CSV table of C-alpha atoms in Angstrom, one decimal:
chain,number,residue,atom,x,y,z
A,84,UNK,CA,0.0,0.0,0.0
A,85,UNK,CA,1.5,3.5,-1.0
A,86,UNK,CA,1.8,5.7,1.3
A,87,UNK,CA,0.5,9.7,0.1
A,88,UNK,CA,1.1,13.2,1.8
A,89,UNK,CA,-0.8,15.9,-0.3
A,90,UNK,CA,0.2,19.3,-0.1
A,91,UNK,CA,-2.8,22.8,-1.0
A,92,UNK,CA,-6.0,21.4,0.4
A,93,UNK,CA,-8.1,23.9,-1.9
A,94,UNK,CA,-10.6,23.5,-3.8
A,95,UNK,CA,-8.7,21.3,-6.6
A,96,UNK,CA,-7.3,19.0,-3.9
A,97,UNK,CA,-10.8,17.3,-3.0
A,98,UNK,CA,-10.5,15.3,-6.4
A,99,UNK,CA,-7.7,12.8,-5.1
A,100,UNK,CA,-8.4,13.4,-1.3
A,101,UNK,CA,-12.3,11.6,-1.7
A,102,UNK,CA,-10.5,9.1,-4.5
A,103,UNK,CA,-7.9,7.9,-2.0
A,104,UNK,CA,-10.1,7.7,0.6
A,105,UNK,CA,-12.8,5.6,-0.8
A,106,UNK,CA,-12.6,3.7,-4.4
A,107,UNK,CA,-8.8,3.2,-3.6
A,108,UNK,CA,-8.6,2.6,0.0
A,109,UNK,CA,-7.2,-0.6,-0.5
A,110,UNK,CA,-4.1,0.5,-2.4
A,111,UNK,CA,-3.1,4.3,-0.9
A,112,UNK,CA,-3.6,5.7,2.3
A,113,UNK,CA,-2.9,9.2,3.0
A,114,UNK,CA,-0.3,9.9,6.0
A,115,UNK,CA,-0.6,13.7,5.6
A,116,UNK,CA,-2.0,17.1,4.9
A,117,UNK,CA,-0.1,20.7,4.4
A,118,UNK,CA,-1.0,23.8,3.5
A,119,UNK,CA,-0.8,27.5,5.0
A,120,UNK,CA,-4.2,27.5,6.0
A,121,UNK,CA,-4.8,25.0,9.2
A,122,UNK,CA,-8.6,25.8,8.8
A,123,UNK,CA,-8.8,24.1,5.2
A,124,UNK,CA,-6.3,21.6,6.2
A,125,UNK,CA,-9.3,20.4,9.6
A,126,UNK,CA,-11.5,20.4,6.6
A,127,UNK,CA,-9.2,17.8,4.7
A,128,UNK,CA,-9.5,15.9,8.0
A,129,UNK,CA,-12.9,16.2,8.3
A,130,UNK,CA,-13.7,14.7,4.8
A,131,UNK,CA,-11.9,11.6,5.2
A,132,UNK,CA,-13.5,10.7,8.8
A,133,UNK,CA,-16.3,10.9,7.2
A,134,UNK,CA,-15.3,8.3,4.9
A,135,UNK,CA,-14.4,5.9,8.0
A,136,UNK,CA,-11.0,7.0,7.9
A,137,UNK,CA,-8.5,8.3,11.1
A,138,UNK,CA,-7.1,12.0,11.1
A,139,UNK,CA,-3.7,12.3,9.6
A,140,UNK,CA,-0.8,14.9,10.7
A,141,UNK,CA,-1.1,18.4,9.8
A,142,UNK,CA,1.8,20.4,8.3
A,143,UNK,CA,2.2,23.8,7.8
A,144,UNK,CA,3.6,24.8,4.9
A,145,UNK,CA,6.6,25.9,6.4
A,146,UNK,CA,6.7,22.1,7.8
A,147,UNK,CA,7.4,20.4,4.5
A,148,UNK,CA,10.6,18.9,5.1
A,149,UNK,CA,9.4,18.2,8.5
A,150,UNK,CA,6.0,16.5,6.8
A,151,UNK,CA,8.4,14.0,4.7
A,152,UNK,CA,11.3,13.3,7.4
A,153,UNK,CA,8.1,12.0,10.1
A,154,UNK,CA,5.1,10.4,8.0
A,155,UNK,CA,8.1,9.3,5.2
A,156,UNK,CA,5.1,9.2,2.3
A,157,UNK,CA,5.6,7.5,-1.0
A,158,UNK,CA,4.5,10.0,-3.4
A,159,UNK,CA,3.6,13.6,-2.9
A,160,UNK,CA,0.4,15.0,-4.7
A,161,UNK,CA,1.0,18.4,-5.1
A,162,UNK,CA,-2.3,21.2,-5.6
A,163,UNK,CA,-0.8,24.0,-4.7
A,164,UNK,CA,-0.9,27.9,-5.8
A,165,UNK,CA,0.6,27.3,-9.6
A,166,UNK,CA,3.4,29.5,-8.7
A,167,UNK,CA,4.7,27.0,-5.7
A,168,UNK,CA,4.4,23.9,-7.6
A,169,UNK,CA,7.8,23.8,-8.5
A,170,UNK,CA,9.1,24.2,-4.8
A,171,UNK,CA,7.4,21.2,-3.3
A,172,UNK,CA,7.8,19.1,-6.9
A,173,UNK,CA,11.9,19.5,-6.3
A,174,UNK,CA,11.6,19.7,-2.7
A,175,UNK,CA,9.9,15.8,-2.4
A,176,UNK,CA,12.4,14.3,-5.2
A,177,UNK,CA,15.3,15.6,-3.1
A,178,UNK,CA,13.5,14.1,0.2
A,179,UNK,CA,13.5,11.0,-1.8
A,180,UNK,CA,9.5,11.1,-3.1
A,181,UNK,CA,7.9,11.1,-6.1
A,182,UNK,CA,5.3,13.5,-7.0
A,183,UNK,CA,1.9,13.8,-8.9
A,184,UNK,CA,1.6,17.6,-9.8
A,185,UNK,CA,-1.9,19.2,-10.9
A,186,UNK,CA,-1.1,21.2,-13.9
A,187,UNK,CA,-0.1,23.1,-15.0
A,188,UNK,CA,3.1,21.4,-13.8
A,189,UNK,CA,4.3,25.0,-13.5
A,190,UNK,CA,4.2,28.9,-15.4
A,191,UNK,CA,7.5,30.1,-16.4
A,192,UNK,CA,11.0,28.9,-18.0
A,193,UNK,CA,13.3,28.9,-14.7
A,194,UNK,CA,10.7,27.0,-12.2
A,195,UNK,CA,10.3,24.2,-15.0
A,196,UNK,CA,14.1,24.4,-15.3
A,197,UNK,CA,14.2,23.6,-11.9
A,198,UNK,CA,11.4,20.7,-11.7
A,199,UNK,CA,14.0,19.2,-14.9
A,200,UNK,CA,16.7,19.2,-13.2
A,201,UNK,CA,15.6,18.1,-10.1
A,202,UNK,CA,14.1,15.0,-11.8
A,203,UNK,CA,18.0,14.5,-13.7
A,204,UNK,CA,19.2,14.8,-10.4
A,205,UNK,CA,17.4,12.4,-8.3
A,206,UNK,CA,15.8,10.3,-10.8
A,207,UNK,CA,12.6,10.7,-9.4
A,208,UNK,CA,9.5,10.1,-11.0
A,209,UNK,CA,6.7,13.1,-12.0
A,210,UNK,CA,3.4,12.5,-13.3
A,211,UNK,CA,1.0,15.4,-14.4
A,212,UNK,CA,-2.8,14.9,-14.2
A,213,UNK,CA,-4.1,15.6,-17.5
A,214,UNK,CA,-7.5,14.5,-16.7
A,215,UNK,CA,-8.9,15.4,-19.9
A,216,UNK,CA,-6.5,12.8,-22.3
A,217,UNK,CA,-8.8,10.3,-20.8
A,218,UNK,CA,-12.1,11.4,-21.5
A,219,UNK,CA,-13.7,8.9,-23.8
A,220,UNK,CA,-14.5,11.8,-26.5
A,221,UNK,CA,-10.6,13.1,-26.4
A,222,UNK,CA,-9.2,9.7,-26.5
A,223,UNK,CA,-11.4,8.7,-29.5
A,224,UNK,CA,-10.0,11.6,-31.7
A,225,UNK,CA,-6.5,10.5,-30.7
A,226,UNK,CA,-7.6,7.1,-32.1
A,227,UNK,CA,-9.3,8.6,-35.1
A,228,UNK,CA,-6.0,10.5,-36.2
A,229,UNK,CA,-3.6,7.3,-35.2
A,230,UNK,CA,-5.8,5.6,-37.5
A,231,UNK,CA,-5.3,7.9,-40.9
A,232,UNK,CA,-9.1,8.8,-40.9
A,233,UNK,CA,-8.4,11.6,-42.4
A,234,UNK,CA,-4.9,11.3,-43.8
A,235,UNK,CA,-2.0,13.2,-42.2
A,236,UNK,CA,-2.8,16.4,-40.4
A,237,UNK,CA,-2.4,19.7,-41.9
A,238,UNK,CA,-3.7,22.6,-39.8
A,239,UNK,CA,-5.7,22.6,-36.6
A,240,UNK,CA,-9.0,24.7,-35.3
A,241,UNK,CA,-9.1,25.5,-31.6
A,242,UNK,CA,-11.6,27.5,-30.5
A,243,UNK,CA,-11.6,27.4,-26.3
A,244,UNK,CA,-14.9,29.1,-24.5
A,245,UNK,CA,-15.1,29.7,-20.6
A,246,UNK,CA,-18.7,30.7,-19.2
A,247,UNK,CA,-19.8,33.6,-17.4
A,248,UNK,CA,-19.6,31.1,-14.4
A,249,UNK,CA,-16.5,29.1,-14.3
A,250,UNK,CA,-14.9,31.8,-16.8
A,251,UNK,CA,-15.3,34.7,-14.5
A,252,UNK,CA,-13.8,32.2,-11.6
A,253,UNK,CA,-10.5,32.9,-13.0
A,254,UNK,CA,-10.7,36.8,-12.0
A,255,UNK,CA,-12.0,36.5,-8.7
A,256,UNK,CA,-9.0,34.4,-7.2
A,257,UNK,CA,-5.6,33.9,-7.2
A,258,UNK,CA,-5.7,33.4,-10.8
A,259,UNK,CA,-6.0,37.0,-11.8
A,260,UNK,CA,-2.5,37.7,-10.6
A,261,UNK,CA,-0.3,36.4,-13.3
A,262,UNK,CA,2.5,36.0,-11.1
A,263,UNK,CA,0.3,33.6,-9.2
A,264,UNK,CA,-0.6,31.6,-12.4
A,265,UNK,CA,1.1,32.5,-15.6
A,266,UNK,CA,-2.1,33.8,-16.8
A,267,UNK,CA,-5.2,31.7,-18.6
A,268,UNK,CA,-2.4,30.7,-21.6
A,269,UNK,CA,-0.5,28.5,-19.0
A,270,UNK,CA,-3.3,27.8,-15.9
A,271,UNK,CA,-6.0,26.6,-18.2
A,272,UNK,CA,-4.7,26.6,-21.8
A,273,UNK,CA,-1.8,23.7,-20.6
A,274,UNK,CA,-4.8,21.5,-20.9
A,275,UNK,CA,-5.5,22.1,-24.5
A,276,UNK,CA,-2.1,22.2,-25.7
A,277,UNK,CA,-1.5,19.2,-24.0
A,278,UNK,CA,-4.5,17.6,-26.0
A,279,UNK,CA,-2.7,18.9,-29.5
A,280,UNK,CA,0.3,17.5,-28.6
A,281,UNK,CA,-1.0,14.1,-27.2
A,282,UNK,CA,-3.6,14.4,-30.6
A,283,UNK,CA,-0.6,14.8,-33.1
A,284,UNK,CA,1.8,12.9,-31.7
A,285,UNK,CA,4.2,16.2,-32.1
A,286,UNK,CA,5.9,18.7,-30.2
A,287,UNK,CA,5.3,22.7,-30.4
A,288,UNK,CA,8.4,24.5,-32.6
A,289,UNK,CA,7.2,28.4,-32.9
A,290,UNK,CA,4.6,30.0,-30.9
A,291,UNK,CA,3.1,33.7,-31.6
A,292,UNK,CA,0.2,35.1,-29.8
A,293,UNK,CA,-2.0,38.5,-29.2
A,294,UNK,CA,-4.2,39.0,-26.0
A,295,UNK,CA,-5.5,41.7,-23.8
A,296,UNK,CA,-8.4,42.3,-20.9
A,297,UNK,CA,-10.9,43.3,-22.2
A,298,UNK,CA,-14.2,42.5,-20.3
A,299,UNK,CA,-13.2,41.8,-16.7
A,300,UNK,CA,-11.7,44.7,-14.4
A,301,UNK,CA,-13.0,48.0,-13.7
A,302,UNK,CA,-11.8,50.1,-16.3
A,303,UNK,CA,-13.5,47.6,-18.8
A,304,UNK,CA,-17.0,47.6,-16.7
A,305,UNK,CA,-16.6,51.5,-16.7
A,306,UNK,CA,-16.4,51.8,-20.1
A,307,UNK,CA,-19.7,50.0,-20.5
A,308,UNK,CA,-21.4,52.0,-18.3
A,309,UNK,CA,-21.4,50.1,-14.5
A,310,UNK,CA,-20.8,52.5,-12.0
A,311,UNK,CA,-21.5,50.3,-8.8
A,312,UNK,CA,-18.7,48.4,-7.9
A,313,UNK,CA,-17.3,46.6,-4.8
A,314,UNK,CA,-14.2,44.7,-3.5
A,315,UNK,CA,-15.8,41.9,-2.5
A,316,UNK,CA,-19.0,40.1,-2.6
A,317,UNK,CA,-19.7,38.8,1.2
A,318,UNK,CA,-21.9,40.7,3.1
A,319,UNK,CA,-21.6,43.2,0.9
A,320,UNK,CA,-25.5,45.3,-0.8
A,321,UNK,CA,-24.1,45.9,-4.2
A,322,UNK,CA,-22.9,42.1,-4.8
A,323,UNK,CA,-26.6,41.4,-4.7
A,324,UNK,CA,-27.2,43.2,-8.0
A,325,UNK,CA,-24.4,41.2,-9.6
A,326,UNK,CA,-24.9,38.4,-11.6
A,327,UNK,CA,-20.7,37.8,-11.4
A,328,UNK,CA,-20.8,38.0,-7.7
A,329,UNK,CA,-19.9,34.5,-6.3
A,330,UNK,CA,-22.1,33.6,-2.8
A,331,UNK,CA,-19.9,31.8,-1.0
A,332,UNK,CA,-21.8,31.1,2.4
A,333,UNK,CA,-25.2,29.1,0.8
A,334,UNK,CA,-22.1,26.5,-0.2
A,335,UNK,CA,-20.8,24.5,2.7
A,336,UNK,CA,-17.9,23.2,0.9
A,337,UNK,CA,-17.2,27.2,-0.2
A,338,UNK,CA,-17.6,28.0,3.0
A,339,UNK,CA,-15.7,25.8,4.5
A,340,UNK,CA,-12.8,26.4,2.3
A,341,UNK,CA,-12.8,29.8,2.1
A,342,UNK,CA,-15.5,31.9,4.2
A,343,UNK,CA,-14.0,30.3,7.7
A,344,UNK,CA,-10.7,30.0,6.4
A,345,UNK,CA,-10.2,33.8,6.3
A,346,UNK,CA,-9.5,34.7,9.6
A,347,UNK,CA,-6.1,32.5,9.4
A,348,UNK,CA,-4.3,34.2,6.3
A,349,UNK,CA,-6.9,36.7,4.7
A,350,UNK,CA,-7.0,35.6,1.8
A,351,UNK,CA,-10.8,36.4,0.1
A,352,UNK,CA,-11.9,33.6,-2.6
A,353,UNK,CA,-14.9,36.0,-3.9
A,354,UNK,CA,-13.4,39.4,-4.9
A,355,UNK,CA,-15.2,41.2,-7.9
A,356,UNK,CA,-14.1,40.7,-11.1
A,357,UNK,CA,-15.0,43.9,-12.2
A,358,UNK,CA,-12.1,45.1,-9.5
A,359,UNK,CA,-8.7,46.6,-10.1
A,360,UNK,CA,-5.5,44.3,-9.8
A,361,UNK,CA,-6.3,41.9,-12.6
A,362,UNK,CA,-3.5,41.4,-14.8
A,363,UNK,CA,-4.4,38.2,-16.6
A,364,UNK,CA,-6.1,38.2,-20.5
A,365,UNK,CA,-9.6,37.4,-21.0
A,366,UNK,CA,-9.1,37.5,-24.6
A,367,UNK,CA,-6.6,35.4,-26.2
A,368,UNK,CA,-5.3,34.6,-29.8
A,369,UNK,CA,-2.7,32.1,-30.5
A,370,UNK,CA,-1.0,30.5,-33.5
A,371,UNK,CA,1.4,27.1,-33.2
A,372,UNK,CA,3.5,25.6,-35.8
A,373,UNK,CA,4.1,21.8,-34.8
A,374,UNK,CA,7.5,19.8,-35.6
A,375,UNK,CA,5.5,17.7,-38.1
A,376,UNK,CA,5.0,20.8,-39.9
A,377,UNK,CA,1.1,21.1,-38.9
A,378,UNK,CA,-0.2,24.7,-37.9
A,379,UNK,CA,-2.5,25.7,-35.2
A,380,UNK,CA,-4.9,28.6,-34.3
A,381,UNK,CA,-6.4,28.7,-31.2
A,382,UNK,CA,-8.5,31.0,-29.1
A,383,UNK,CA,-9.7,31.4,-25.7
A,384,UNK,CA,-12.2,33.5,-24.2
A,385,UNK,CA,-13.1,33.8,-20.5
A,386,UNK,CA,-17.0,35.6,-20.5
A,387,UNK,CA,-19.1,33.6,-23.2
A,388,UNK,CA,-22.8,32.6,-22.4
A,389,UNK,CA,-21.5,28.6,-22.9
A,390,UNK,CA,-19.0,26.3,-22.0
A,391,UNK,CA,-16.6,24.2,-24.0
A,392,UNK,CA,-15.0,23.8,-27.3
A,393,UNK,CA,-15.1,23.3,-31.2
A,394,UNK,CA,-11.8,21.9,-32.7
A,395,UNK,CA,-11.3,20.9,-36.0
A,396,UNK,CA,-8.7,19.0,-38.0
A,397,UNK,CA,-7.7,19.5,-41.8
A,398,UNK,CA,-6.2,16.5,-43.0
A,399,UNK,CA,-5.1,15.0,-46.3
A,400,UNK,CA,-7.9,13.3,-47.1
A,401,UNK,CA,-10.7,14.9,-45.4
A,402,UNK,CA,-11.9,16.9,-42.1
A,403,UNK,CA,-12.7,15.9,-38.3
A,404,UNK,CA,-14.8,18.0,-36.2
A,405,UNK,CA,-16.1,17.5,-32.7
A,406,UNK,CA,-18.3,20.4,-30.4
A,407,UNK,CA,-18.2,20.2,-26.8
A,408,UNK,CA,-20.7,21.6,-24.6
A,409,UNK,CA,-19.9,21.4,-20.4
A,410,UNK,CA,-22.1,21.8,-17.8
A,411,UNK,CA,-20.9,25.3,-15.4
A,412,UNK,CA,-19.5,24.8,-12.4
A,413,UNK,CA,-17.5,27.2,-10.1
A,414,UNK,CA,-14.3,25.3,-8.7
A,415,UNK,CA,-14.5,24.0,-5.0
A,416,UNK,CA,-18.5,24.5,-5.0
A,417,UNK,CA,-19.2,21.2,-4.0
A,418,UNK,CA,-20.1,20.1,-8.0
A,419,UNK,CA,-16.8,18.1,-8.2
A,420,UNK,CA,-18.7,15.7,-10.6
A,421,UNK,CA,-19.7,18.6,-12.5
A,422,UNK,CA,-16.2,19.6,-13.7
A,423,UNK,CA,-16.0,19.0,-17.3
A,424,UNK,CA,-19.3,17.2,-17.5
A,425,UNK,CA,-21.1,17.2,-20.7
A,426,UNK,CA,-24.0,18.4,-21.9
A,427,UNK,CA,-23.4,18.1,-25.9
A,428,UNK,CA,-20.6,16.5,-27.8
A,429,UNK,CA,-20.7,16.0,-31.4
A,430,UNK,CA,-18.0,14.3,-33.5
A,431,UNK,CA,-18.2,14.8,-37.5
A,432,UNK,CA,-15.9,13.3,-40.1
A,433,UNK,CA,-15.6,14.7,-43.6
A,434,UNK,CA,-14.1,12.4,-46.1
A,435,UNK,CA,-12.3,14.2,-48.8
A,436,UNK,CA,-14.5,11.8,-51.4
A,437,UNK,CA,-18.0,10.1,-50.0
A,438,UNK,CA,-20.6,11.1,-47.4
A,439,UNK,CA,-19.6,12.9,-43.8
A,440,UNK,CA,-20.7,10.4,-41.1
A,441,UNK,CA,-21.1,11.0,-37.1
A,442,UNK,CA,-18.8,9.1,-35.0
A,443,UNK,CA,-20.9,8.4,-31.6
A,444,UNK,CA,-18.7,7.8,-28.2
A,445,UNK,CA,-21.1,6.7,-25.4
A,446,UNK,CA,-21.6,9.0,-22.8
A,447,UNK,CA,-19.9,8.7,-19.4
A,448,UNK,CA,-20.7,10.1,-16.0
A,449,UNK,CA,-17.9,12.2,-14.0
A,450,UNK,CA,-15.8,15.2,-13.8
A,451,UNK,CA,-14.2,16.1,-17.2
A,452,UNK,CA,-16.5,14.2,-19.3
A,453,UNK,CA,-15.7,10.8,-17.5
A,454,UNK,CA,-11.8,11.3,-17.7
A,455,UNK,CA,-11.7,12.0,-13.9
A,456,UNK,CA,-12.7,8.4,-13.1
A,457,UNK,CA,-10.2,7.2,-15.7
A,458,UNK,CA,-7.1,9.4,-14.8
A,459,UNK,CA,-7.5,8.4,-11.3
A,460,UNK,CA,-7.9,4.6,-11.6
A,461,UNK,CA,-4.4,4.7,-13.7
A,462,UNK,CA,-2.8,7.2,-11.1
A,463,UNK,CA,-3.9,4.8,-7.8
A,464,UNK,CA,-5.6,1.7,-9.3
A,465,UNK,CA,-4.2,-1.7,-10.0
A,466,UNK,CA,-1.9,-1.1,-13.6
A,467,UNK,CA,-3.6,-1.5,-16.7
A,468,UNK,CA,-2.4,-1.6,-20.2
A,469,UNK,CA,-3.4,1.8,-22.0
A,470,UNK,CA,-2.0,1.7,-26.1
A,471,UNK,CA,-3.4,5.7,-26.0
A,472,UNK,CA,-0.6,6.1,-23.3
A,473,UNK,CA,-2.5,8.0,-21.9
A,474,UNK,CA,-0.6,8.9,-18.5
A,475,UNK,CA,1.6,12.2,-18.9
A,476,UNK,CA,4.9,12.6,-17.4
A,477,UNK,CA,7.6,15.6,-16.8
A,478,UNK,CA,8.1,15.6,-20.7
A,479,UNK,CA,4.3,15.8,-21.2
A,480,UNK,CA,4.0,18.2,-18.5
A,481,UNK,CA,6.6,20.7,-20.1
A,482,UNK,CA,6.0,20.8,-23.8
A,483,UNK,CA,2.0,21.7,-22.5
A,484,UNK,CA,3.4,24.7,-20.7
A,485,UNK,CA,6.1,25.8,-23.2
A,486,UNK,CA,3.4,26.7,-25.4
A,487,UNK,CA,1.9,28.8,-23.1
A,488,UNK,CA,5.0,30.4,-21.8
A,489,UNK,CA,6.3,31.1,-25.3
A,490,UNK,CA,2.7,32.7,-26.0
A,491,UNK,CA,3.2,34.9,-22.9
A,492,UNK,CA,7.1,36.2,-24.4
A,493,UNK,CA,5.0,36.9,-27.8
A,494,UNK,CA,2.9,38.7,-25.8
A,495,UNK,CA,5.3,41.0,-24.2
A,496,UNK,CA,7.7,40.9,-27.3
A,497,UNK,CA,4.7,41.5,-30.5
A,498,UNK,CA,6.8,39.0,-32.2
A,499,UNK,CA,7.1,34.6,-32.5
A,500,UNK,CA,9.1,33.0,-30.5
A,501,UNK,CA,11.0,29.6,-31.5
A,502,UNK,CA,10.3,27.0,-28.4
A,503,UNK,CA,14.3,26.7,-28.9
A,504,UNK,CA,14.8,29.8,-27.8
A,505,UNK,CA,13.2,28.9,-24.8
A,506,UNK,CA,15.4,28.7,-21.6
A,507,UNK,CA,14.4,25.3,-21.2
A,508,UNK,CA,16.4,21.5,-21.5
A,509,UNK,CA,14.4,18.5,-21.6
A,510,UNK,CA,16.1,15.5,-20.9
A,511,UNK,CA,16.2,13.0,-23.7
């Protein structure tokens, strides 16, 4: 039985802390909780009594070394701010652990340097949870392309849309500092360009992008007319006439979280995201050239009235589409199964010569269009064999964010950048 200590008991952690302490009991046990907020930490607790299970040790943050030296864990799960990842990812493999990181598996050159050479150093071993390479739907079009449907692939279609709900999300917590996240093109967008790569079978080679804020923060909302604005929602009149405004105390698991977390390090999950401070996009314009010569537009944007995506592949001999509708959700609002869930998905394929056809993939219940269940059977189940290969490592976990990080320099520069140029070594 493995042995896990799981550091940031937010909202992301409650995925792999209710997996661990039910359907996979009989394989893991955790031996530990850290974080800098003991109140969320009691929480962690709380939800695996409830599950039949003893209290573990908590950590503070500043415990770490202290966590591994005295409960001596196995791996390390690490769901942490995105700008720490790297600390306690190195941190473990030099205690002798190895690590499963949320992604993005980091947001900037030198803290992915770092996480490299650590694992050269040690020899440690790094898995990123790319929940959505198992979603039946995303795994089918990896089959479909493997297979030659529709020849070898030419250019790619990637059009990303966050809701009004789980978009806005993004610029009422940490998220909206990018020093915190490495803004939407790293955070979230590691998930889709981890889906190109993992669809292509290729790597990114030049990256250029454009972006900019333009619905969220105050000086947007002013210029549309709003002149009632607050810092934060709770307890607060004019949050009531916002339909952005996030309620956290009707939400027990909000609540406990966040709202009675406060008092220990201040930190407010339900600011306005018409507020000043933001400095991630909401608008975002990217175009990839691959090594196997395929090219790639893509766009996010953060405020649309639906959720999900329409991608589409130009191949040789014909065209593959699929549309994506997921159900909202805000992030630690108790809806855990609702991350990700579908409401629509439609797969087309165009030959080049004879009649399109629909390409059905059977529906399947759970976070991330069923790729939650999936992902953590083959993270803490018994080992299966997966041809999709399907589970992402270090490797997987830095060519997703060298997109986005490259996208970021284009940003700032106005010009491409070369992945190359990047100041980044993967190991062979």
């Amino acid at each position: 039985m493995k042995k896990y200590a799981l550091v940031g008991t937010g909202g992301r952690a409650g995925l792999y802390i209710n997996a661990i302490a039910t359907d996979f009991s009989v394989r893991a046990r955790w031996v530990a909780f850290c974080d800098t907020n003991r109140v969320r930490m009691a929480y962690a607790n709380r939800l695996i009594g409830a599950r039949g299970h003893a209290p573990v040790t908590l950590y503070h943050a500043q415990e770490f070394d202290r966590m591994i030296a005295e409960t001596r864990p196995d791996v390390v799960i690490v769901t942490s701010i995105d700008r720490t990842h790297h600390h306690y990812i190195v941190r473990a493999m030099e205690l002798g652990c190895d690590v499963v990181s949320e992604k993005p598996m980091t947001i900037d050159e030198d803290k992915c340097q770092a996480i490299l050479d650590a694992i050269r150093r040690t020899g440690r071993q790094l898995r990123v949870t790319f929940n959505y390479r198992y979603a039946p739907h995303h795994s089918k079009i990896r089959e479909l392309l493997a297979a030659g449907t529709i020849g070898e692939v030419f250019s790619v279609h990637f059009e990303w849309l966050l809701n009004t709900q789980h978009g806005a999300d993004y610029f009422r917590r940490w998220h909206r500092d990018k020093r915190n996240s490495g803004g939407l093109l790293v955070h979230k967008s590691t998930h889709h360009f981890d889906l190109v790569n993992f669809w292509l079978g290729s790597e990114p080679e030049t990256v250029y992008a454009q972006g900019d804020l333009r619905f969220y923060g105050r000086a947007n909302a002013e210029q549309r007319g709003i002149t009632d604005f607050y810092a934060r929602c709770h307890q607060n009149p004019a949050a009531e006439r916002d339909p952005f405004a996030l309620h956290m105390a009707p939400s027990p698991t909000l609540r406990a979280l966040y709202l009675e977390a406060e008092q220990e390090d201040g930190y407010f999950r339900d600011k306005s995201v018409f507020d000043d401070g933001i400095s991630i996009e909401d608008v975002m314009g990217v175009m990839v050239r691959y090594k196997n010569r395929a090219i790639m537009t893509y766009s996010l944007n953060a405020y649309l009235p639906w959720e999900g995506l329409n991608v589409v592949f130009n191949g040789s001999q014909g065209r593959l589409e699929m549309k994506l509708v997921e159900k909202s959700y805000v992030n630690g609002g108790g809806e855990q199964a609702q991350e990700g869930a579908l409401d629509e998905c439609d797969i087309r394929v165009f030959p080049m010569f004879g009649d399109a056809y629909r390409v059905d993939v059977p529906p399947q219940a759970g976070g991330h269009g069923g790729g939650d269940r999936v992902m953590l059977n083959d993270l803490f189940g018994a080992p299966v064999d997966d041809p999709l290969r399907r589970a992402a490592g270090f490797r997987d976990g830095a060519l997703s964010i060298m997109t986005g990080i490259a996208a970021n320099r284009s940003l700032r520069t106005e010009a491409p950048v070369k992945i190359s140029a990047l100041a980044i070594s993967l190991p062979d």
